[in-house]
Amino acid sequence: MRLFLGIVGLLAAGFCRAAAPSVSVISNTQLDAHGIYFVSYDGLVSVNSFQESAVLAFGNWQFAAWYTSSGAAVLARRALPSGAWSTLQLPHNLSTEDSHNAINLGVSPADGKIHVALDCHSTVMFYTSSVSNLAASGASWDASQFAPVTNTLGTLNIGTEITYPQFVITPRNSLQLVYRTGVSGDGATQLAEYTNGIWSNVGSWASATGTYTAPDGAVSTLRNLYIHGFTYHGQRAYVSGTWREQNGAVSCSSLGLTNHDTVYFYSDDLGRTWHNSAGTQIGTSGSNLVNVNTAGIIVDSLDADHGLMNQESQTVDSAGLLHIIISYVPGRFTQCVENYETDRPAFARAFHLYQSANGTWTKVEIPFAIQSVGRSQIVMDADDNVYVFSPFVRVVTSSKETGWTDWTIIYNGTAAGLNAFGEVTLDRSRVSSANIVSVLYQQNGTGTTTPSPVQVIDFKLNG
Ligand SMILES: *[C@@H]1O[C@H](CO)[C@@H](O)[C@H](O)[C@H]1NC(C)=O
Ligand SMILES: *[C@@H]1O[C@H](CO)[C@@H](O)[C@H](O)[C@H]1NC(C)=O
Ligand SMILES: *[C@@H]1O[C@H](CO)[C@@H](O)[C@H](O)[C@H]1NC(C)=O
Ligand SMILES: *[C@@H]1O[C@H](CO)[C@@H](O)[C@H](O)[C@H]1NC(C)=O
């Protein structure tokens, strides 16, 4: 009897265990044979991991945005799942060779308008939106369907120092724009909202103020919060991020990154008031902003000596618990990242940082080198399996069943010959309906400014 149970146990533990979640390539289509190509801030302007969104599905259609070789902003549309891409050029050219001046798409579900925010880095933002229902109607795909490009959000003046606009659909079917004002190391996060066809200001919710003292005693009095995402699940908006200090002395090296700590807080009223993970109210947008000295928001402590990346990624599992990807150089390689642009490709690892139902946070190193400066994106399927999409279109997975411990490289775009430059940007909007993730990437250039192809590769998760 004991022997029999032992064999059953062995079978259950070993032979019968599900394999790590898989992915399969459904298609790989070209958006543009001649995407604009120049490297700045270690990235390409059309493919930043943090874009929300460069590729975005809405109903039966999918949209994509990038800059072509002339610098013109291009929008594309295809019928899902496999229609051909049609393109249009907006009457706007990239204003400067800065990779942060990305194009971001959103759809307001109430009126079906497509919104486009682009070409800003601590400057004015450019914005346009389409006629009503263009996102769903399949009406002619033509630049005349879009309003003239403005530096305001409709009638809302958002100022002249804007960066990282991202569109988010709320649980009440409105659209929000999350963005930063100010500059790196001295900036505030902001929120605007589109309801009944009108943009209005919700307000700033995380400020530059407060005092950070590094372990070596250096003091910094200004910073900005870089967010890993602004993610709705149920009625809750989840925000995690890292602080970027202005005073370089908080890092052991002037070529390091002054990012430190991972923080988390949430809002249950569409970004008006904010709470830490203990449930304590810690902020009110527009009047009492979260800052570096706000109590109870650090979920993983790390000083500014480790090349911690900003704007990585996050998602929420089926139980409403947050999962974050952060990355940095583990201490076993060095206790001082002297140059993040060389030390990260050599040593950086991504970490899966997540909250359990009892409130505790667990951080697990994903056991593969990133081999890049760049960021990774986390996706979860309906069974809470994790898929991490890394630079060069590499996919690493782990299963809920093993408590996210069976990390496996399931797809390696380098080995597959994709020749992706580095960071990739995702459309997660079809995960819940079709278990499909679309990944926009650009091929490596053959020179410093030679245009290269921009592609969308579709993966089926676990199927
Ligand atoms: C964009 O640049 C092209 C030249 O490459 C020029 O013909 C066009 O007028 C420019 N468009 C705008 C909106 O400035
Ligand atoms: C919280 O839950 C996690 C996951 O189940 C477990 O590993 C940890 O020991 C628990 N911590 C406490 C304090 O109960
Ligand atoms: C992916 O494949 C490339 C080329 O074969 C290899 O150099 C690289 O180490 C692989 N990446 C990982 C994380 O295994
Ligand atoms: C991209 O191409 C450059 C030369 O243009 C080369 O130095 C670099 O290693 C290539 N990167 C990848 C990831 O292949």
XYZ file of C-alpha atoms and ligand atoms in Angstrom:
519
model
C 0.000 0.000 0.000
C 2.754 2.452 0.939
C 4.666 1.535 -2.176
C 1.541 2.096 -4.265
C 0.900 5.505 -2.701
C 4.544 6.327 -3.210
C 4.282 5.609 -6.914
C 1.099 7.649 -7.173
C 2.911 10.462 -5.383
C 5.848 10.231 -7.766
C 3.529 10.321 -10.753
C 1.702 13.329 -9.365
C 4.915 15.146 -8.504
C 6.884 14.294 -11.600
C 5.466 12.618 -14.649
C 2.039 14.186 -14.509
C 3.146 17.737 -13.791
C 2.065 20.148 -16.509
C 4.898 21.521 -18.609
C 5.761 25.219 -18.344
C 3.250 27.372 -20.245
C 4.064 27.544 -23.941
C 3.602 30.046 -26.742
C 3.240 29.496 -30.465
C 3.732 31.972 -33.286
C 0.522 32.571 -35.237
C 1.823 35.170 -37.676
C 4.558 37.716 -38.266
C 3.485 40.639 -40.452
C 5.346 43.691 -41.667
C 4.066 47.180 -40.897
C 6.792 49.049 -42.738
C 9.929 47.967 -44.594
C 11.499 51.354 -43.796
C 10.839 52.376 -40.194
C 12.845 55.346 -38.967
C 16.014 54.148 -37.214
C 18.283 55.954 -34.797
C 19.336 54.877 -31.314
C 18.817 57.272 -28.418
C 18.498 56.426 -24.701
C 19.417 52.881 -25.769
C 16.140 52.595 -27.704
C 14.203 53.186 -30.898
C 11.445 55.809 -31.095
C 8.802 53.445 -32.479
C 9.363 50.596 -30.034
C 9.579 51.495 -26.365
C 8.514 48.803 -23.924
C 6.588 51.394 -21.880
C 4.348 52.603 -24.735
C 0.591 52.369 -24.094
C -0.011 51.550 -26.801
C 1.874 51.287 -30.074
C -0.286 48.315 -31.044
C -3.838 48.034 -29.731
C -6.879 45.924 -30.536
C -10.440 47.143 -30.107
C -13.252 44.745 -30.981
C -12.594 43.217 -34.389
C -9.864 45.665 -35.358
C -6.256 46.228 -34.413
C -4.327 49.476 -34.740
C -0.594 50.210 -34.807
C 1.544 53.364 -34.881
C 5.171 54.153 -35.725
C 7.335 56.664 -37.582
C 8.368 55.853 -41.119
C 11.795 56.738 -42.556
C 10.756 60.307 -43.474
C 9.724 60.937 -39.854
C 6.007 60.971 -40.668
C 3.711 59.460 -38.023
C 1.939 56.446 -39.540
C -1.177 54.681 -38.261
C -2.226 51.242 -39.474
C -5.360 49.153 -39.120
C -6.193 45.546 -39.814
C -9.290 43.404 -39.403
C -8.628 40.650 -36.872
C -7.472 38.030 -36.836
C -5.498 38.160 -40.062
C -6.580 41.015 -42.361
C -3.937 42.972 -44.268
C -2.641 46.181 -42.681
C -3.814 49.490 -44.230
C -1.831 52.619 -43.425
C -2.396 56.354 -43.274
C 0.034 59.184 -42.550
C -0.907 61.789 -39.992
C 0.067 65.374 -40.881
C 2.859 65.301 -38.312
C 6.589 64.561 -38.533
C 8.837 63.541 -35.645
C 10.280 66.784 -34.311
C 13.635 65.507 -33.019
C 15.771 62.352 -32.925
C 14.740 61.373 -29.394
C 13.570 57.807 -28.823
C 11.200 58.858 -26.044
C 9.032 60.791 -28.509
C 6.919 57.690 -29.134
C 3.383 57.445 -30.528
C 0.650 56.203 -28.183
C -2.827 55.031 -29.140
C -6.021 54.792 -27.131
C -9.690 54.180 -27.842
C -12.537 55.789 -25.918
C -15.094 52.974 -25.797
C -18.128 55.225 -25.298
C -17.758 56.968 -28.673
C -15.287 54.719 -30.502
C -12.792 57.507 -31.184
C -9.119 56.661 -31.678
C -6.840 58.998 -29.688
C -3.192 59.615 -30.569
C -0.626 61.290 -28.261
C 2.873 61.655 -29.625
C 6.247 63.298 -30.087
C 7.028 64.735 -26.661
C 9.872 64.572 -24.162
C 9.569 67.332 -21.570
C 8.007 69.435 -24.348
C 4.573 70.179 -25.727
C 2.660 67.008 -26.615
C 0.993 66.534 -29.997
C -2.530 65.100 -29.981
C -5.308 64.210 -32.363
C -8.449 62.095 -32.231
C -10.597 60.518 -34.899
C -14.222 60.878 -35.839
C -16.615 58.908 -33.634
C -16.733 55.154 -34.039
C -13.675 54.871 -36.313
C -12.315 52.242 -33.915
C -15.208 49.902 -34.660
C -16.915 50.950 -37.886
C -14.290 50.010 -40.439
C -14.981 53.375 -42.152
C -12.363 54.539 -44.641
C -8.842 54.587 -43.200
C -7.748 58.050 -44.147
C -5.998 60.962 -42.413
C -9.098 63.100 -43.010
C -10.839 60.996 -40.326
C -8.583 62.674 -37.729
C -8.893 66.172 -36.284
C -6.078 68.703 -36.772
C -3.063 68.001 -34.548
C -3.012 70.221 -31.421
C -0.827 70.773 -28.345
C -3.887 70.561 -26.109
C -6.099 67.614 -25.186
C -9.231 68.895 -26.873
C -9.866 72.102 -24.941
C -7.710 71.038 -21.975
C -4.354 72.802 -21.741
C -1.850 70.329 -20.253
C 1.183 72.590 -20.474
C 4.475 72.459 -22.286
C 6.564 69.883 -20.390
C 4.896 66.542 -21.157
C 6.405 63.034 -21.326
C 5.194 59.399 -21.478
C 1.501 59.883 -22.264
C -0.416 56.624 -21.940
C -4.108 55.926 -22.499
C -6.031 53.689 -20.096
C -9.677 52.573 -20.305
C -11.390 52.802 -16.908
C -13.887 50.339 -15.431
C -16.588 52.982 -16.034
C -15.856 53.009 -19.748
C -14.150 56.392 -19.802
C -10.643 56.948 -21.133
C -7.814 58.401 -19.088
C -4.453 59.862 -20.053
C -1.620 59.243 -17.588
C 1.476 61.395 -18.169
C 4.407 63.160 -16.557
C 4.983 66.876 -16.300
C 8.396 68.371 -15.570
C 11.597 66.515 -16.301
C 13.455 63.383 -15.270
C 14.489 63.843 -11.640
C 12.018 66.703 -11.123
C 8.590 65.699 -12.343
C 5.032 64.913 -11.300
C 2.606 62.254 -12.511
C -0.694 63.554 -13.873
C -4.115 62.262 -14.810
C -6.693 63.579 -17.287
C -10.046 62.001 -18.136
C -12.237 61.865 -21.235
C -15.969 61.584 -20.558
C -18.907 62.654 -22.752
C -16.461 63.758 -25.427
C -14.579 66.204 -23.193
C -11.113 66.022 -21.646
C -10.839 67.342 -18.084
C -8.092 67.455 -15.500
C -8.157 64.999 -12.570
C -4.879 66.296 -11.211
C -1.398 65.394 -10.160
C -0.992 62.403 -7.857
C 2.746 61.875 -7.253
C 5.105 64.796 -6.749
C 8.790 65.651 -6.904
C 8.908 66.783 -3.269
C 10.374 65.175 -0.143
C 13.812 64.100 0.952
C 15.704 60.943 0.053
C 18.869 60.054 1.911
C 21.076 57.403 0.311
C 22.877 54.797 2.462
C 26.123 56.796 2.065
C 24.391 59.911 3.409
C 23.896 61.809 0.128
C 20.631 63.745 0.162
C 18.349 64.404 -2.789
C 15.432 66.805 -2.540
C 13.840 66.372 -5.991
C 12.813 63.372 -8.132
C 10.086 61.877 -10.258
C 8.049 58.695 -10.005
C 8.522 56.413 -12.999
C 5.548 54.069 -13.169
C 5.645 50.394 -14.133
C 2.015 50.750 -15.155
C -1.400 52.194 -14.366
C -3.574 49.090 -14.482
C -7.281 48.706 -13.806
C -8.666 45.440 -12.458
C -12.222 45.541 -11.161
C -12.718 49.067 -9.811
C -9.093 49.414 -8.702
C -6.259 51.302 -10.388
C -2.933 49.705 -9.433
C 0.253 51.757 -9.692
C 3.781 50.563 -9.031
C 6.962 52.388 -9.834
C 10.418 53.541 -8.862
C 11.760 56.945 -7.812
C 14.422 58.696 -9.929
C 16.431 61.120 -7.818
C 17.777 64.367 -9.219
C 20.975 64.364 -7.141
C 23.419 61.999 -8.854
C 25.367 61.681 -5.588
C 22.788 59.180 -4.282
C 24.289 56.629 -6.708
C 27.784 55.151 -6.327
C 28.582 56.153 -9.919
C 27.769 59.112 -12.122
C 27.075 56.646 -14.959
C 24.700 54.603 -12.817
C 20.956 55.122 -12.465
C 19.516 57.085 -9.529
C 16.386 54.901 -9.481
C 15.636 53.346 -6.090
C 12.969 51.198 -4.423
C 9.775 49.713 -5.812
C 6.599 51.349 -4.529
C 2.952 50.359 -4.853
C -0.321 52.132 -4.128
C -3.836 52.002 -5.493
C -7.024 53.965 -6.089
C -10.594 52.660 -5.914
C -12.158 55.871 -7.258
C -10.580 56.269 -10.710
C -7.461 58.002 -9.461
C -8.965 60.566 -7.054
C -7.687 59.156 -3.744
C -4.800 56.779 -3.117
C -4.100 54.029 -0.570
C -1.045 52.022 0.412
C -1.147 48.223 0.538
C -2.259 48.347 4.185
C -5.375 50.209 2.990
C -4.426 53.543 4.575
C -5.334 56.617 2.530
C -2.048 58.270 1.576
C -2.953 60.768 -1.107
C -5.580 62.850 -2.912
C -5.014 63.844 -6.528
C -4.607 67.577 -6.994
C -4.119 68.448 -3.323
C -2.204 65.879 -1.258
C 0.223 64.116 -3.537
C 2.060 60.876 -2.898
C 5.787 61.549 -2.463
C 9.023 59.777 -1.565
C 8.308 60.142 2.166
C 4.763 58.723 1.980
C 4.408 55.909 4.538
C 3.912 52.268 3.650
C 4.390 52.298 -0.109
C 7.763 50.559 -0.531
C 7.253 46.905 -1.425
C 10.870 46.177 -2.371
C 13.790 48.217 -1.036
C 16.812 48.824 -3.216
C 19.312 51.686 -3.199
C 20.483 53.521 -6.292
C 23.671 51.473 -6.842
C 22.190 48.573 -8.810
C 21.084 49.860 -12.207
C 17.388 49.425 -11.340
C 15.321 50.081 -14.490
C 12.386 52.490 -14.578
C 9.065 51.920 -16.417
C 9.247 48.149 -16.488
C 5.827 46.449 -16.291
C 3.019 45.071 -14.146
C -0.213 43.105 -14.367
C -2.960 41.953 -12.007
C -3.915 38.306 -11.455
C -7.414 36.813 -11.293
C -7.480 37.292 -7.499
C -6.741 41.020 -7.847
C -3.106 40.752 -6.727
C -0.373 42.767 -8.387
C 2.581 41.188 -10.213
C 5.492 43.450 -11.164
C 8.592 42.900 -13.260
C 11.612 44.885 -12.134
C 15.210 44.428 -13.302
C 18.635 45.301 -12.006
C 22.145 43.898 -11.552
C 22.084 41.360 -8.685
C 24.586 42.044 -5.889
C 26.575 38.860 -6.597
C 27.927 40.558 -9.754
C 28.710 43.938 -8.198
C 27.533 46.178 -5.389
C 28.070 49.214 -7.604
C 26.811 49.464 -11.153
C 29.432 51.829 -12.554
C 27.854 52.190 -16.003
C 24.327 50.917 -16.485
C 24.701 50.863 -20.281
C 27.430 48.223 -20.086
C 26.653 46.533 -16.750
C 22.984 45.847 -17.513
C 23.658 43.938 -20.776
C 26.409 42.027 -18.974
C 24.642 41.171 -15.725
C 21.048 42.399 -15.329
C 18.287 40.000 -14.385
C 14.527 40.472 -14.289
C 12.658 39.737 -11.065
C 9.057 38.669 -10.519
C 7.746 40.682 -7.565
C 4.237 39.803 -6.457
C 1.810 40.082 -3.583
C 0.206 37.073 -1.901
C -3.319 37.039 -0.475
C -1.936 37.525 3.062
C -0.327 40.765 1.903
C 3.309 39.692 1.853
C 5.498 40.391 -1.179
C 7.744 37.796 -2.772
C 10.581 38.545 -5.196
C 12.019 35.800 -7.382
C 14.911 36.225 -9.796
C 14.061 34.987 -13.276
C 17.098 32.808 -14.005
C 18.095 34.151 -17.426
C 20.293 37.119 -18.300
C 18.427 39.926 -20.077
C 21.509 40.554 -22.272
C 20.217 44.086 -22.897
C 19.837 47.472 -21.251
C 16.115 47.224 -21.905
C 12.828 46.433 -20.257
C 10.583 43.361 -20.061
C 6.800 43.058 -20.123
C 4.656 40.738 -17.977
C 1.455 39.117 -19.267
C -0.846 36.663 -17.445
C -3.335 34.282 -18.976
C -6.717 33.386 -17.449
C -5.051 30.651 -15.366
C -2.563 33.171 -13.936
C 0.396 31.678 -15.751
C 3.120 34.280 -16.331
C 4.702 35.176 -19.688
C 7.584 37.656 -19.677
C 8.397 39.250 -23.054
C 11.970 40.557 -23.033
C 14.213 42.413 -25.470
C 14.893 40.616 -28.777
C 11.424 38.962 -28.452
C 12.435 36.430 -25.836
C 9.606 34.826 -23.885
C 10.086 33.250 -20.472
C 7.166 31.583 -18.698
C 6.223 30.129 -15.334
C 3.081 28.379 -14.161
C 0.693 29.300 -11.384
C 0.589 25.609 -10.511
C 4.226 25.637 -9.378
C 3.855 28.979 -7.610
C 5.699 30.635 -10.511
C 8.924 28.711 -10.017
C 9.331 26.673 -13.234
C 10.892 29.506 -15.275
C 11.559 28.343 -18.827
C 12.718 30.096 -21.992
C 9.916 29.178 -24.326
C 10.769 31.400 -27.309
C 14.060 33.045 -28.265
C 13.622 35.580 -31.073
C 17.381 35.783 -31.588
C 17.633 32.053 -32.172
C 14.502 32.277 -34.361
C 16.268 34.843 -36.567
C 13.963 37.817 -35.918
C 16.944 40.186 -35.599
C 14.997 42.471 -33.266
C 16.899 45.568 -32.142
C 15.994 45.304 -28.456
C 12.871 46.363 -26.501
C 9.479 45.249 -27.730
C 6.021 46.668 -27.028
C 2.841 44.634 -26.535
C -0.860 44.544 -27.151
C -2.345 42.643 -24.196
C -5.929 43.558 -25.046
C -6.668 40.213 -26.749
C -5.386 38.011 -23.920
C -8.746 37.684 -22.169
C -10.778 37.177 -25.367
C -8.437 35.172 -27.592
C -5.323 34.301 -25.549
C -3.232 36.199 -28.101
C -0.450 38.738 -27.508
C 0.741 40.926 -30.377
C 4.333 42.126 -30.136
C 5.604 45.104 -32.104
C 9.351 45.042 -32.737
C 11.809 46.648 -35.115
C 14.733 44.931 -36.760
C 18.278 45.903 -35.953
C 19.632 48.524 -38.322
C 22.623 47.989 -40.549
C 23.943 51.484 -39.804
C 23.278 54.256 -37.321
C 20.437 55.803 -39.342
C 19.536 53.200 -41.970
C 15.783 52.466 -41.799
C 14.739 48.935 -40.823
C 11.537 46.859 -40.908
C 8.834 47.296 -38.253
C 6.979 44.041 -37.558
C 4.074 42.654 -35.532
C 4.406 39.053 -34.351
C 1.367 37.347 -32.815
C 1.723 34.693 -30.143
C -0.956 32.301 -28.943
C -0.488 31.680 -25.234
C -0.364 28.093 -24.039
C -1.819 26.732 -27.266
C 6.848 66.247 -43.155
O 8.058 66.205 -43.882
C 7.865 66.157 -45.306
C 9.227 66.003 -45.941
O 9.786 64.796 -45.572
C 7.158 67.410 -45.788
O 6.893 67.309 -47.163
C 5.849 67.552 -45.027
O 5.239 68.781 -45.373
C 6.073 67.496 -43.536
N 4.785 67.479 -42.850
C 4.472 68.309 -41.901
C 3.145 68.187 -41.314
O 5.255 69.154 -41.492
C 1.955 34.575 3.065
O 1.629 33.732 1.958
C 2.775 33.244 1.272
C 2.277 32.497 0.047
O 1.310 31.560 0.381
C 3.600 32.377 2.203
O 4.761 31.931 1.525
C 4.024 33.217 3.403
O 4.699 32.390 4.324
C 2.817 33.831 4.077
N 3.292 34.762 5.089
C 2.706 34.907 6.258
C 3.315 35.908 7.180
O 1.728 34.249 6.579
C 18.878 33.260 -27.297
O 19.543 32.787 -28.437
C 20.787 33.436 -28.691
C 21.279 32.932 -30.032
O 21.231 31.533 -30.083
C 21.747 33.148 -27.551
O 22.964 33.813 -27.760
C 21.121 33.648 -26.264
O 21.938 33.313 -25.163
C 19.749 33.038 -26.067
N 19.156 33.697 -24.902
C 18.871 33.045 -23.804
C 18.375 33.895 -22.686
O 18.956 31.840 -23.703
C 22.818 45.550 -34.185
O 23.683 45.979 -35.208
C 24.864 46.607 -34.732
C 25.658 47.063 -35.949
O 24.853 47.868 -36.740
C 25.646 45.627 -33.893
O 26.756 46.281 -33.333
C 24.771 45.086 -32.762
O 25.451 44.070 -32.074
C 23.503 44.497 -33.344
N 22.632 44.123 -32.252
C 21.988 42.971 -32.223
C 21.138 42.727 -31.060
O 22.095 42.142 -33.106
